[in-house]
Amino acid sequence: MMGDGSFMMNSQELETAVRYHIPITILLWVDKSYGLIKWKMDMEMGHHSEVDFDNPDFVEYVESFGANAHIVSSRNDLKNKLQNYLKNDNQVNVLICPVDYRENMKLINKLGKVTVSL
């Protein structure tokens, strides 16, 4: 599992995995930002800067290396495709999963109140 920022820094390794027939399934969280850095900036400073970016067409990009790509459309789709990919032990697969982290700050605020009262 990795985010799109990390994936773009390391995705050239798809070529190695395909060339050497190394079976791997990558679950790619796509939020078009350095999500963890953005989240920490928002928590510590109340805003973020220079952490958002655009991505290539990940399906075309992944397939250009000879690997399989699939954009996740629902929870069931994620579960089914992940199970399918993990059973198939001779392929390089990337599950592209759009994510929305907007609820994270609400959760942090709620959990912060709970832990402070302990």
CSV table of C-alpha atoms in Angstrom, one decimal:
chain,number,residue,atom,x,y,z
A,1,MET,CA,0.0,0.0,0.0
A,2,MET,CA,1.2,3.4,-0.8
A,3,GLY,CA,0.0,6.8,-1.8
A,4,ASP,CA,0.3,8.4,-5.2
A,5,GLY,CA,3.1,10.7,-4.1
A,6,SER,CA,5.2,7.7,-3.0
A,7,PHE,CA,4.2,5.7,-6.0
A,8,MET,CA,5.4,8.3,-8.4
A,9,MET,CA,8.8,8.4,-6.6
A,10,ASN,CA,9.2,4.6,-6.9
A,11,SER,CA,7.0,3.4,-9.8
A,12,GLN,CA,9.9,2.7,-12.1
A,13,GLU,CA,10.3,-0.5,-10.1
A,14,LEU,CA,7.2,-1.9,-11.9
A,15,GLU,CA,9.5,-2.5,-14.8
A,16,THR,CA,11.8,-4.6,-12.7
A,17,ALA,CA,8.9,-6.6,-11.2
A,18,VAL,CA,7.5,-7.3,-14.7
A,19,ARG,CA,10.9,-8.1,-16.2
A,20,TYR,CA,11.8,-10.6,-13.5
A,21,HIS,CA,8.2,-11.9,-13.1
A,22,ILE,CA,8.0,-10.9,-9.5
A,23,PRO,CA,4.4,-11.2,-8.4
A,24,ILE,CA,3.2,-8.2,-6.5
A,25,THR,CA,0.0,-6.4,-5.9
A,26,ILE,CA,0.1,-2.7,-5.0
A,27,LEU,CA,-2.8,-0.9,-3.5
A,28,LEU,CA,-2.4,2.7,-4.6
A,29,TRP,CA,-4.3,5.4,-2.6
A,30,VAL,CA,-4.9,8.4,-4.9
A,31,ASP,CA,-5.6,11.7,-3.3
A,32,LYS,CA,-3.4,13.9,-5.6
A,33,SER,CA,-1.3,15.1,-2.7
A,34,TYR,CA,1.4,14.2,-0.2
A,35,GLY,CA,-1.5,13.2,2.1
A,36,LEU,CA,0.3,12.5,5.3
A,37,ILE,CA,2.4,15.6,5.0
A,38,LYS,CA,-0.7,17.6,4.2
A,39,TRP,CA,-2.6,16.1,7.2
A,40,LYS,CA,0.3,16.9,9.6
A,41,MET,CA,0.6,20.5,8.2
A,42,ASP,CA,-3.2,21.0,8.7
A,43,MET,CA,-3.0,19.6,12.3
A,44,GLU,CA,0.1,21.6,13.3
A,45,MET,CA,-0.3,24.8,11.4
A,46,GLY,CA,-4.0,24.9,10.5
A,47,HIS,CA,-3.2,25.0,6.7
A,48,HIS,CA,-1.0,23.4,4.1
A,49,SER,CA,1.1,24.6,1.2
A,50,GLU,CA,2.7,23.0,-1.9
A,51,VAL,CA,1.6,19.4,-1.2
A,52,ASP,CA,-1.0,19.0,-4.0
A,53,PHE,CA,-0.2,17.8,-7.5
A,54,ASP,CA,-1.7,16.2,-10.6
A,55,ASN,CA,-1.2,12.6,-11.6
A,56,PRO,CA,-0.8,10.8,-14.9
A,57,ASP,CA,-3.4,8.4,-16.1
A,58,PHE,CA,-2.4,5.6,-13.8
A,59,VAL,CA,-4.1,2.9,-15.8
A,60,GLU,CA,-2.1,3.8,-19.0
A,61,TYR,CA,1.0,4.4,-16.9
A,62,VAL,CA,0.9,1.0,-15.1
A,63,GLU,CA,0.0,-0.9,-18.3
A,64,SER,CA,2.9,0.8,-20.2
A,65,PHE,CA,5.2,-1.3,-17.9
A,66,GLY,CA,3.3,-4.5,-18.8
A,67,ALA,CA,1.5,-4.6,-15.4
A,68,ASN,CA,-2.2,-4.9,-14.7
A,69,ALA,CA,-4.2,-1.9,-13.5
A,70,HIS,CA,-7.7,-1.5,-12.2
A,71,ILE,CA,-9.5,1.6,-10.8
A,72,VAL,CA,-11.5,0.7,-7.7
A,73,SER,CA,-15.1,1.8,-7.9
A,74,SER,CA,-16.6,0.6,-4.6
A,75,ARG,CA,-15.8,-1.4,-1.4
A,76,ASN,CA,-17.0,-4.6,-3.0
A,77,ASP,CA,-15.0,-3.9,-6.1
A,78,LEU,CA,-11.9,-3.4,-3.9
A,79,LYS,CA,-12.5,-6.6,-2.0
A,80,ASN,CA,-13.2,-8.8,-5.0
A,81,LYS,CA,-10.3,-7.4,-7.2
A,82,LEU,CA,-7.8,-7.6,-4.3
A,83,GLN,CA,-8.8,-11.3,-3.6
A,84,ASN,CA,-8.5,-12.0,-7.3
A,85,TYR,CA,-5.1,-10.4,-7.7
A,86,LEU,CA,-3.7,-12.1,-4.5
A,87,LYS,CA,-4.8,-15.5,-5.8
A,88,ASN,CA,-3.0,-14.9,-9.1
A,89,ASP,CA,0.6,-15.4,-8.1
A,90,ASN,CA,2.4,-14.7,-11.3
A,91,GLN,CA,1.4,-11.1,-12.2
A,92,VAL,CA,2.2,-7.5,-11.3
A,93,ASN,CA,-1.0,-5.7,-10.4
A,94,VAL,CA,-1.9,-2.2,-9.3
A,95,LEU,CA,-5.3,-1.4,-7.7
A,96,ILE,CA,-5.9,2.3,-8.0
A,97,CYS,CA,-8.1,3.4,-5.2
A,98,PRO,CA,-9.3,7.1,-5.0
A,99,VAL,CA,-9.5,8.3,-1.4
A,100,ASP,CA,-11.0,11.3,0.3
A,101,TYR,CA,-9.3,12.3,3.5
A,102,ARG,CA,-11.5,15.3,4.3
A,103,GLU,CA,-13.1,13.4,7.3
A,104,ASN,CA,-9.7,12.9,8.9
A,105,MET,CA,-9.6,16.2,10.7
A,106,LYS,CA,-13.2,15.7,12.1
A,107,LEU,CA,-12.0,12.3,13.4
A,108,ILE,CA,-8.8,13.8,14.9
A,109,ASN,CA,-10.9,16.5,16.6
A,110,LYS,CA,-13.3,13.9,18.0
A,111,LEU,CA,-10.6,11.5,19.2
A,112,GLY,CA,-8.6,14.4,20.7
A,113,LYS,CA,-11.5,15.2,22.9
A,114,VAL,CA,-11.9,11.6,23.9
A,115,THR,CA,-8.2,11.1,24.8
A,116,VAL,CA,-7.9,14.4,26.7
A,117,SER,CA,-10.8,13.3,29.0
A,118,LEU,CA,-9.1,10.0,29.9
